[in-house]
CSV table of C-alpha atoms in Angstrom, one decimal:
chain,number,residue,atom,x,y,z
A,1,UNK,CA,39.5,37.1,-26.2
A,2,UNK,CA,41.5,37.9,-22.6
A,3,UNK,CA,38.1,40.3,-22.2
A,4,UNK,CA,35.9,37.8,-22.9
A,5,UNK,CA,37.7,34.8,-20.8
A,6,UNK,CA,38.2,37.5,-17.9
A,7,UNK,CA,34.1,38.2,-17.8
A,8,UNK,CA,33.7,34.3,-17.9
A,9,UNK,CA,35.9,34.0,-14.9
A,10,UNK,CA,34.8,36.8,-13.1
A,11,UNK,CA,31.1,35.6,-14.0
A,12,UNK,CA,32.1,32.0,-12.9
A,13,UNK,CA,33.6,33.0,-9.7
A,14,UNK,CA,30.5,35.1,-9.0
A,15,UNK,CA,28.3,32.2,-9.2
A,16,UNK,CA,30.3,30.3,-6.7
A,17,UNK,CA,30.5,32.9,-4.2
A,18,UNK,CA,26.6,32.9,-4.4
A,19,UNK,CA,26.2,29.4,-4.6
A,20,UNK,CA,28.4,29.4,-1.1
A,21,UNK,CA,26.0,32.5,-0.4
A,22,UNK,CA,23.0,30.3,-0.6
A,23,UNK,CA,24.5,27.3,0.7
A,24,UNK,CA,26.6,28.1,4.0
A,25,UNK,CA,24.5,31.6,5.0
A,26,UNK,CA,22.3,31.3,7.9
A,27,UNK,CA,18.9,32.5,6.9
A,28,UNK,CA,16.4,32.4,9.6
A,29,UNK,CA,17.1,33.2,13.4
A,30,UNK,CA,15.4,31.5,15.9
A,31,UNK,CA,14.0,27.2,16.2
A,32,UNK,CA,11.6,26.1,13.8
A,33,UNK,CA,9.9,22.8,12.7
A,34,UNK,CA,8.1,22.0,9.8
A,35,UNK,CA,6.3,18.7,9.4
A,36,UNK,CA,7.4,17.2,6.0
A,37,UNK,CA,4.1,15.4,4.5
A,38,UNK,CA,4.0,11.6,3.3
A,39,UNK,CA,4.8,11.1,-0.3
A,40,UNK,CA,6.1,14.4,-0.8
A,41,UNK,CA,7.9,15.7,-3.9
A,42,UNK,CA,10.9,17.4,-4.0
A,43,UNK,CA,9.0,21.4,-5.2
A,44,UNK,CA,6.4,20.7,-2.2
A,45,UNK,CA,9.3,20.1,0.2
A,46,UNK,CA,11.1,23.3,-1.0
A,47,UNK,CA,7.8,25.2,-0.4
A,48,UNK,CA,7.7,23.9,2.8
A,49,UNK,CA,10.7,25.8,3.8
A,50,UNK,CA,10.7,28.6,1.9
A,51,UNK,CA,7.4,29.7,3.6
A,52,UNK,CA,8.5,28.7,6.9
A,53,UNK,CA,11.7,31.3,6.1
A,54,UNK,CA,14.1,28.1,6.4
A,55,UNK,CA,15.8,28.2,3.3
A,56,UNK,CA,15.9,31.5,1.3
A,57,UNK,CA,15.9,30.2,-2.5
A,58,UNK,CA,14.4,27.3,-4.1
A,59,UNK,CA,16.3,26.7,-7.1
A,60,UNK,CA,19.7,26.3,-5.6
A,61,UNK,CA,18.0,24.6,-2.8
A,62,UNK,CA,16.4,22.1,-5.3
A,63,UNK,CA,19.7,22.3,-8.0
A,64,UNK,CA,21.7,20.7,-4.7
A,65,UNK,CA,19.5,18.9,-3.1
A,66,UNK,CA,19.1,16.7,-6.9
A,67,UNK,CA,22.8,16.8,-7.0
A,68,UNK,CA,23.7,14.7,-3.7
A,69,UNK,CA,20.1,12.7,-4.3
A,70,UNK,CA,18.4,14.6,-0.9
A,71,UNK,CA,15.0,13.9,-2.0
A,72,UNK,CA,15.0,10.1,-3.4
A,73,UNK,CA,14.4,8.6,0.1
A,74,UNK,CA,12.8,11.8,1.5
A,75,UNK,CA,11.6,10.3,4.9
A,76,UNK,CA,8.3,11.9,6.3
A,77,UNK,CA,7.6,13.4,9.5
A,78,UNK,CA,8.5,16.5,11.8
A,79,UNK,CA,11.9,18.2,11.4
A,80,UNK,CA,13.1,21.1,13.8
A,81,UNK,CA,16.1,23.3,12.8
A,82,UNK,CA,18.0,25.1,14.9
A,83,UNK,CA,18.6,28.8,14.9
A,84,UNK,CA,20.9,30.4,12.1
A,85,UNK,CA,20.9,27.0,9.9
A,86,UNK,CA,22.2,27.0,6.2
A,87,UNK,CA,20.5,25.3,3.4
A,88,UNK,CA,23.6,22.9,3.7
A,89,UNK,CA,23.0,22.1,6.9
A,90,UNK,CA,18.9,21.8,5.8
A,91,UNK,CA,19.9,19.7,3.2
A,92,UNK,CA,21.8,17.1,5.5
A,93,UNK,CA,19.2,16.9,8.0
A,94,UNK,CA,16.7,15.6,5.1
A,95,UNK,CA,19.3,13.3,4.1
A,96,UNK,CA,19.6,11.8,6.9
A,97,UNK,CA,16.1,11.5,7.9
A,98,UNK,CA,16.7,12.8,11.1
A,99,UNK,CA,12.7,13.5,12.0
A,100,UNK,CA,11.7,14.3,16.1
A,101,UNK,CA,10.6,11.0,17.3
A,102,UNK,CA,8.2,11.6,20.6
A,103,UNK,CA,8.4,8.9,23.2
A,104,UNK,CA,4.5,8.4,24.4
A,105,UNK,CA,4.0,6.0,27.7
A,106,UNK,CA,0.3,4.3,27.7
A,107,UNK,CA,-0.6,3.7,31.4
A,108,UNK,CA,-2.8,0.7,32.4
A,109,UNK,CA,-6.5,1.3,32.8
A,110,UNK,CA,-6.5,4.5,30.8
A,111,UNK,CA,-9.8,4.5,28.9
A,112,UNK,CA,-9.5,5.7,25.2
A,113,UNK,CA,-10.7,9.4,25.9
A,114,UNK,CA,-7.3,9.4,28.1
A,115,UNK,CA,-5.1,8.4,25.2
A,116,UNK,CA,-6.4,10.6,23.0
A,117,UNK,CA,-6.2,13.4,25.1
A,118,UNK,CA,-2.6,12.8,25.5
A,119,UNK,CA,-1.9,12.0,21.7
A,120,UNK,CA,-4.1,15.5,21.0
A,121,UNK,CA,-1.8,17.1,23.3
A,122,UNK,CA,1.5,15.9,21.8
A,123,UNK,CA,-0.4,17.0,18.7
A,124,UNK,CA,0.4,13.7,17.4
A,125,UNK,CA,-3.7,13.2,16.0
A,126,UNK,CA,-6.7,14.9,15.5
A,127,UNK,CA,-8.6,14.1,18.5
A,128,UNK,CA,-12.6,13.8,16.4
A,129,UNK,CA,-10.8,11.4,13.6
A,130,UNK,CA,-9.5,9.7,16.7
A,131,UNK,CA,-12.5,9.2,18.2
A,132,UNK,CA,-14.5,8.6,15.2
A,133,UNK,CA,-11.8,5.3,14.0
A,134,UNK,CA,-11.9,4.1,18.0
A,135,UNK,CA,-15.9,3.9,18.2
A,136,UNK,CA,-16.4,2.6,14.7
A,137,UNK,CA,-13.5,0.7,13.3
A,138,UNK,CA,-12.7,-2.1,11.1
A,139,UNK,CA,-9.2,-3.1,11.4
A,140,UNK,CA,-7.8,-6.5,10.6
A,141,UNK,CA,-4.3,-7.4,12.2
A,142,UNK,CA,-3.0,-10.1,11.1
A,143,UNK,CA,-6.5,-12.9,10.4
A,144,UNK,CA,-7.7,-11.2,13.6
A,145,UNK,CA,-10.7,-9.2,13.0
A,146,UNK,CA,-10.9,-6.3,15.7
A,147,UNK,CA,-14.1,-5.3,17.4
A,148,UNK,CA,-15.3,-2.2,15.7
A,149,UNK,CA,-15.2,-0.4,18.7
A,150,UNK,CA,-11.7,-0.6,20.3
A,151,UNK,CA,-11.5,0.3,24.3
A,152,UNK,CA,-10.1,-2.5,25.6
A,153,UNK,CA,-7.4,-2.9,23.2
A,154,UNK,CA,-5.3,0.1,22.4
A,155,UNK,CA,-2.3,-1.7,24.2
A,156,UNK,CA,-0.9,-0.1,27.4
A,157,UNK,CA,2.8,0.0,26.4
A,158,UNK,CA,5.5,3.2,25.1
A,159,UNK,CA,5.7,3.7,21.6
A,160,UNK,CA,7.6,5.4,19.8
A,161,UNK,CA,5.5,8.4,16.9
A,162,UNK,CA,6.1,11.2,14.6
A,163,UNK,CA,4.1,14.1,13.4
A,164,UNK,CA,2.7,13.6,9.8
A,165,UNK,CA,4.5,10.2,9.2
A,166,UNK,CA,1.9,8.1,12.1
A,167,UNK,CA,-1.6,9.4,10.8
A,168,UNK,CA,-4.7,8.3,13.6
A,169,UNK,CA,-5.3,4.7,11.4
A,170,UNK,CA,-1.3,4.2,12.0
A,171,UNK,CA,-1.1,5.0,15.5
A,172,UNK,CA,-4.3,2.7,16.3
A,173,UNK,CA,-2.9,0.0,14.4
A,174,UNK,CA,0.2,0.3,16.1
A,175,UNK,CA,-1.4,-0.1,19.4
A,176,UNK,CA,-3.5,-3.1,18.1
A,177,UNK,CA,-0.3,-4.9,16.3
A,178,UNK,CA,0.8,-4.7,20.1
A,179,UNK,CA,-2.2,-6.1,21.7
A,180,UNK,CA,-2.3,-8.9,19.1
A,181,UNK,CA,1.6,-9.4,19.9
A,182,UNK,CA,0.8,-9.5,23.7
A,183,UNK,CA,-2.7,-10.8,24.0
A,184,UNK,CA,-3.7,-12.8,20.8
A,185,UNK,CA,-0.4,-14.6,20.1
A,186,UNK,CA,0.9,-15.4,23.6
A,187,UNK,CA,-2.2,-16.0,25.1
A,188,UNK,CA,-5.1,-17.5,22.2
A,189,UNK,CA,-4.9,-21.2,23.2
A,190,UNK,CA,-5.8,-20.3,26.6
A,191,UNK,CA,-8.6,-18.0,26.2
A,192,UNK,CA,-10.0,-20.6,24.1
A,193,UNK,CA,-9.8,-23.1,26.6
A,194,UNK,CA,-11.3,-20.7,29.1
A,195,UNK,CA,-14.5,-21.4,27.2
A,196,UNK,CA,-15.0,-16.9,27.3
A,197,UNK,CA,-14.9,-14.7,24.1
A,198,UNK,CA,-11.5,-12.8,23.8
A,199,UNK,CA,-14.1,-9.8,24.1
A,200,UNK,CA,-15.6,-11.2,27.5
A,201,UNK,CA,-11.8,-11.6,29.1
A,202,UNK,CA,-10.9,-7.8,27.8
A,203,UNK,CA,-13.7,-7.1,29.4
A,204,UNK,CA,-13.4,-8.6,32.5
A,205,UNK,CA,-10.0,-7.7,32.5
A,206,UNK,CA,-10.7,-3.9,32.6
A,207,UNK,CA,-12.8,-4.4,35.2
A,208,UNK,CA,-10.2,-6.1,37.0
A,209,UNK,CA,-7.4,-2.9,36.1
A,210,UNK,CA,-9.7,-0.5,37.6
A,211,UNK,CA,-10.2,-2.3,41.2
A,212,UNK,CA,-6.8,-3.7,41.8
A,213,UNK,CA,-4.6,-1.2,43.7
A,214,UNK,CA,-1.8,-3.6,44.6
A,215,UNK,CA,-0.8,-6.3,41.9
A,216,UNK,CA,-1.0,-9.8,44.0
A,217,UNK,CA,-4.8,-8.8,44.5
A,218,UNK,CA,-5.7,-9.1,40.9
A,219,UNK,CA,-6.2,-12.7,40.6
A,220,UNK,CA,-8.3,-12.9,43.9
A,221,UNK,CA,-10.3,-10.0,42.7
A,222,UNK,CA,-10.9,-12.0,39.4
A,223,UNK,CA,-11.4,-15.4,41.6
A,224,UNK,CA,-14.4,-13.0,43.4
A,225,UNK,CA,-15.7,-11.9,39.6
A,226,UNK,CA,-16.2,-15.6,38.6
A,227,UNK,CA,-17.7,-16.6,41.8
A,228,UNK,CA,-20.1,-14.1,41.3
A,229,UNK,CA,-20.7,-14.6,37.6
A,230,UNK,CA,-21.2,-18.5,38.1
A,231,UNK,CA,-23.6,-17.9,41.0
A,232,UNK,CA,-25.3,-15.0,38.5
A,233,UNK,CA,-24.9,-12.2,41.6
A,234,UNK,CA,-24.4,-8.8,40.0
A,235,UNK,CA,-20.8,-7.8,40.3
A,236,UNK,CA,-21.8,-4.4,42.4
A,237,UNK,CA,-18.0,-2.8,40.6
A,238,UNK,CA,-17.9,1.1,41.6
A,239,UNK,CA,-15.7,1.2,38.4
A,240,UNK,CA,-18.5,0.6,35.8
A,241,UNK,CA,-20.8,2.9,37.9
A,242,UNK,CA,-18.5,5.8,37.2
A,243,UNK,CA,-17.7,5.0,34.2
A,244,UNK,CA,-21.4,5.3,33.4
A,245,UNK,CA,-21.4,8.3,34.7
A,246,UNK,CA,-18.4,9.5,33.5
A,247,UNK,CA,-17.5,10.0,36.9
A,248,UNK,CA,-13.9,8.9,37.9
A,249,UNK,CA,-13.6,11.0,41.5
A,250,UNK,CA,-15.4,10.9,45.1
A,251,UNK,CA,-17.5,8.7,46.4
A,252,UNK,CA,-20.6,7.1,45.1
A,253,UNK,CA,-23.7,8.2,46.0
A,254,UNK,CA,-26.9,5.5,46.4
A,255,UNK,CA,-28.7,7.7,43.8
A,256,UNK,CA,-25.5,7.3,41.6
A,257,UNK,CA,-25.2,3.1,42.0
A,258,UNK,CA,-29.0,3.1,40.1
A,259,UNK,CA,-27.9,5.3,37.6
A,260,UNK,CA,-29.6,3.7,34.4
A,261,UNK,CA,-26.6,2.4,32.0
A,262,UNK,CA,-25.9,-0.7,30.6
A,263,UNK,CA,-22.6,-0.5,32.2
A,264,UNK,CA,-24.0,-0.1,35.4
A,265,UNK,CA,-22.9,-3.9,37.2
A,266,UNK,CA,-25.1,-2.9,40.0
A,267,UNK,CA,-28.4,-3.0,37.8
A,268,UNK,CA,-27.5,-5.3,35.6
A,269,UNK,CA,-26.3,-9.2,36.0
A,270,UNK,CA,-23.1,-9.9,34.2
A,271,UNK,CA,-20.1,-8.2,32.3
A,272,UNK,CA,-21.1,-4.8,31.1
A,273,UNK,CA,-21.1,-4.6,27.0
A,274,UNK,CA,-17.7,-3.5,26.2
A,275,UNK,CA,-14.7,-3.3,28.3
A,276,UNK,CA,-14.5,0.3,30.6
A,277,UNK,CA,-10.8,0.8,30.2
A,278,UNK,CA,-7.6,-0.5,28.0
A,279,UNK,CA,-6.4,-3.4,30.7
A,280,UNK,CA,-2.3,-4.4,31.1
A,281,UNK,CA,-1.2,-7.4,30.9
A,282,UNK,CA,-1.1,-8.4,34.4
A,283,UNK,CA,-5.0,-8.1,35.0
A,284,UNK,CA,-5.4,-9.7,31.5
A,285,UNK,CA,-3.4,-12.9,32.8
A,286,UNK,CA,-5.5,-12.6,36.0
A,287,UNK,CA,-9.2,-12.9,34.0
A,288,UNK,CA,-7.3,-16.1,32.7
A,289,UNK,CA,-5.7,-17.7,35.6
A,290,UNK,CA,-8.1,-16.5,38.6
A,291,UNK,CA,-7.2,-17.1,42.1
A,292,UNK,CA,-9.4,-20.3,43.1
A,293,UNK,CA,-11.4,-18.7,46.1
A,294,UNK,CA,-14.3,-19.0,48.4
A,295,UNK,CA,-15.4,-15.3,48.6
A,296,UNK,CA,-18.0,-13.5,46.9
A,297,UNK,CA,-17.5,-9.9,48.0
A,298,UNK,CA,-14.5,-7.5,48.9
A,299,UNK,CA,-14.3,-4.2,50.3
A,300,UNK,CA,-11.5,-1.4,50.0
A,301,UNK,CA,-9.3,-1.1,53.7
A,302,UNK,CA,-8.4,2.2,52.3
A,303,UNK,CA,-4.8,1.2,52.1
A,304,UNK,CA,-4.6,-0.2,48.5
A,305,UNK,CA,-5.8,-3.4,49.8
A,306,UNK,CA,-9.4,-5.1,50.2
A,307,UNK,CA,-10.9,-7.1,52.7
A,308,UNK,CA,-12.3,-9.7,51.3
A,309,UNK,CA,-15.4,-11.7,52.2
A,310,UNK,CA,-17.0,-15.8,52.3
A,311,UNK,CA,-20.6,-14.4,53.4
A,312,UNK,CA,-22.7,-11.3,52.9
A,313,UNK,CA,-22.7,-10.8,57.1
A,314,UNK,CA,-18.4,-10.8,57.2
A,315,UNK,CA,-18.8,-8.5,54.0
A,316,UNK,CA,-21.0,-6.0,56.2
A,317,UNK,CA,-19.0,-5.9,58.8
A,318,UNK,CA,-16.2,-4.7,56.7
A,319,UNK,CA,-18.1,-2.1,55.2
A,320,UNK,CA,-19.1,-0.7,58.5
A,321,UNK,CA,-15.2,-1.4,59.8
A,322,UNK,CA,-13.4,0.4,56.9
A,323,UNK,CA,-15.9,2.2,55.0
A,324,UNK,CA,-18.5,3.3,58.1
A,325,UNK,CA,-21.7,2.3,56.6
């Protein structure tokens, strides 16, 4: 019997010394991150690291990790680990859900092929499904029914992502949810006292963030828009030409102002079709509350600002003062 309880002890104390093995032994020796799926199980989740070379054995990985309840709120997303980690230490970063969260900055005027070039470099999306949800959508937030094709109101703001937990249809609507937030709710009495479309003030809006160089111009620019709407002049706006063009840089040539584009606001009377850029707030509140001017024409003085113009004879001589033609 003292052989028998002897092998049991020396059996049991074996098992512990591997189950500390397992547990406290650094098994990999450099960074690595795994991005843990939505909805996944506790097997697919041990898979995950064993072929990543995280954790070395499943079972006790999976024996422990049921034991202090790891995988009941598994939370999804990217996970890095540090070099020389134990499946202890593997196990308490899943508890605690601590995921890499990437800080992403949305700059006003950036047209939707500029966010998802940045979201497709943070490798936050696939850049075709991207593409594919922002020129044919059908997203409701809230009652409001979103345009199904969505430049104009992927929200300029910082928000906050993760790998695997925000898929392209979460990122959009979280850009949206903001635009509603910002837009929609503060501002829906207003634009429908304006007597314009929500889509017409987006519109004009981005047409408004792509001219303005210093803020206190936008609602003088906009002032100059509506003037030239009511009076049906074409608004002439170097901004839709090049985004017709897809031409952002240099200077506009007189074979490139008759380019043939619905965009084009120097062949065509009116807003363009959609808006040619995702607008901030500040030129959204300036489509809405436009400066209540005389002129009908501006022109860049090179400095940020524009001169701006009552007649078409003023207007040429400011072309020829500050642009030389």
């Amino acid at each position: 019997m003292k052989k028998v309880s002897y092998i049991v002890i020396c059996g049991l104390v074996v098992l512990a010394l591997l189950n500390l093995f397992f547990l406290f032994y650094p098994f990999q020796n450099q960074s690595k991150s795994v991005i843990i799926p939505p909805h996944s199980n506790s097997i697919q989740v041990a898979s995950i690291l064993k072929d990543n070379g995280i954790i070395k054995n499943k079972f006790y990985f999976l024996i422990i990790g049921q034991i202090f309840k790891v995988f009941y709120n598994l939370r999804a997303g990217e996970y890095n680990f540090d070099p020389r980690v134990s499946t202890w230490m593997v196990l308490g970063k899943l508890a605690r859900g601590e995921i890499t969260i990437y800080r992403i900055t949305i700059p006003e005027g950036w047209t939707a092929l500029d966010i998802g070039n940045l979201l497709a470099r943070a490798e936050l999306i696939d850049l075709k499904k991207f593409f594919n949800l922002v020129n044919d959508a059908n997203f409701i937030i809230g009652s409001y029914r979103f345009p199904k094709k969505l430049q104009g109101y992927l929200f300029p703001d910082t928000y906050y992502f993760m790998k695997g937990a925000n898929s392209e249809n979460a990122i959009i609507e979280q850009m949206l949810s903001r635009f509603k937030k910002k837009v929609i709710d503060a501002y829906g009495e207003e634009i429908k006292a304006k007597g314009y479309s929500l889509e017409k003030i987006v519109t004009l809006a981005s047409l408004i963030e792509k001219e303005a160089i210093v803020g206190f111009e936008r609602p003088v620019i906009a002032g100059v828009f509506y003037n030239r709407l009511k009076k049906k002049i074409r608004l002439q706006c170097d901004p839709t030409v090049r985004y017709a063009l897809g031409k952002f840089d240099g200077k506009l040539t007189t074979e490139d102002l008759n380019v043939k584009s619905p965009f084009n606001t120097y062949i065509h009377t009116g807003l363009p079709p959609q808006p040619i850029c995702n607008p901030g707030i500040a030129s959204i509140k300036s489509a809405l509350q436009p400066l209540d001017v005389d002129y009908l024409y501006f022109v860049s003085k090179n400095d940020g600002t524009h001169h701006f113009a009552k007649s078409y004879e003023e207007h040429k001589q400011a072309k020829k003062k500050y642009q030389g033609n």
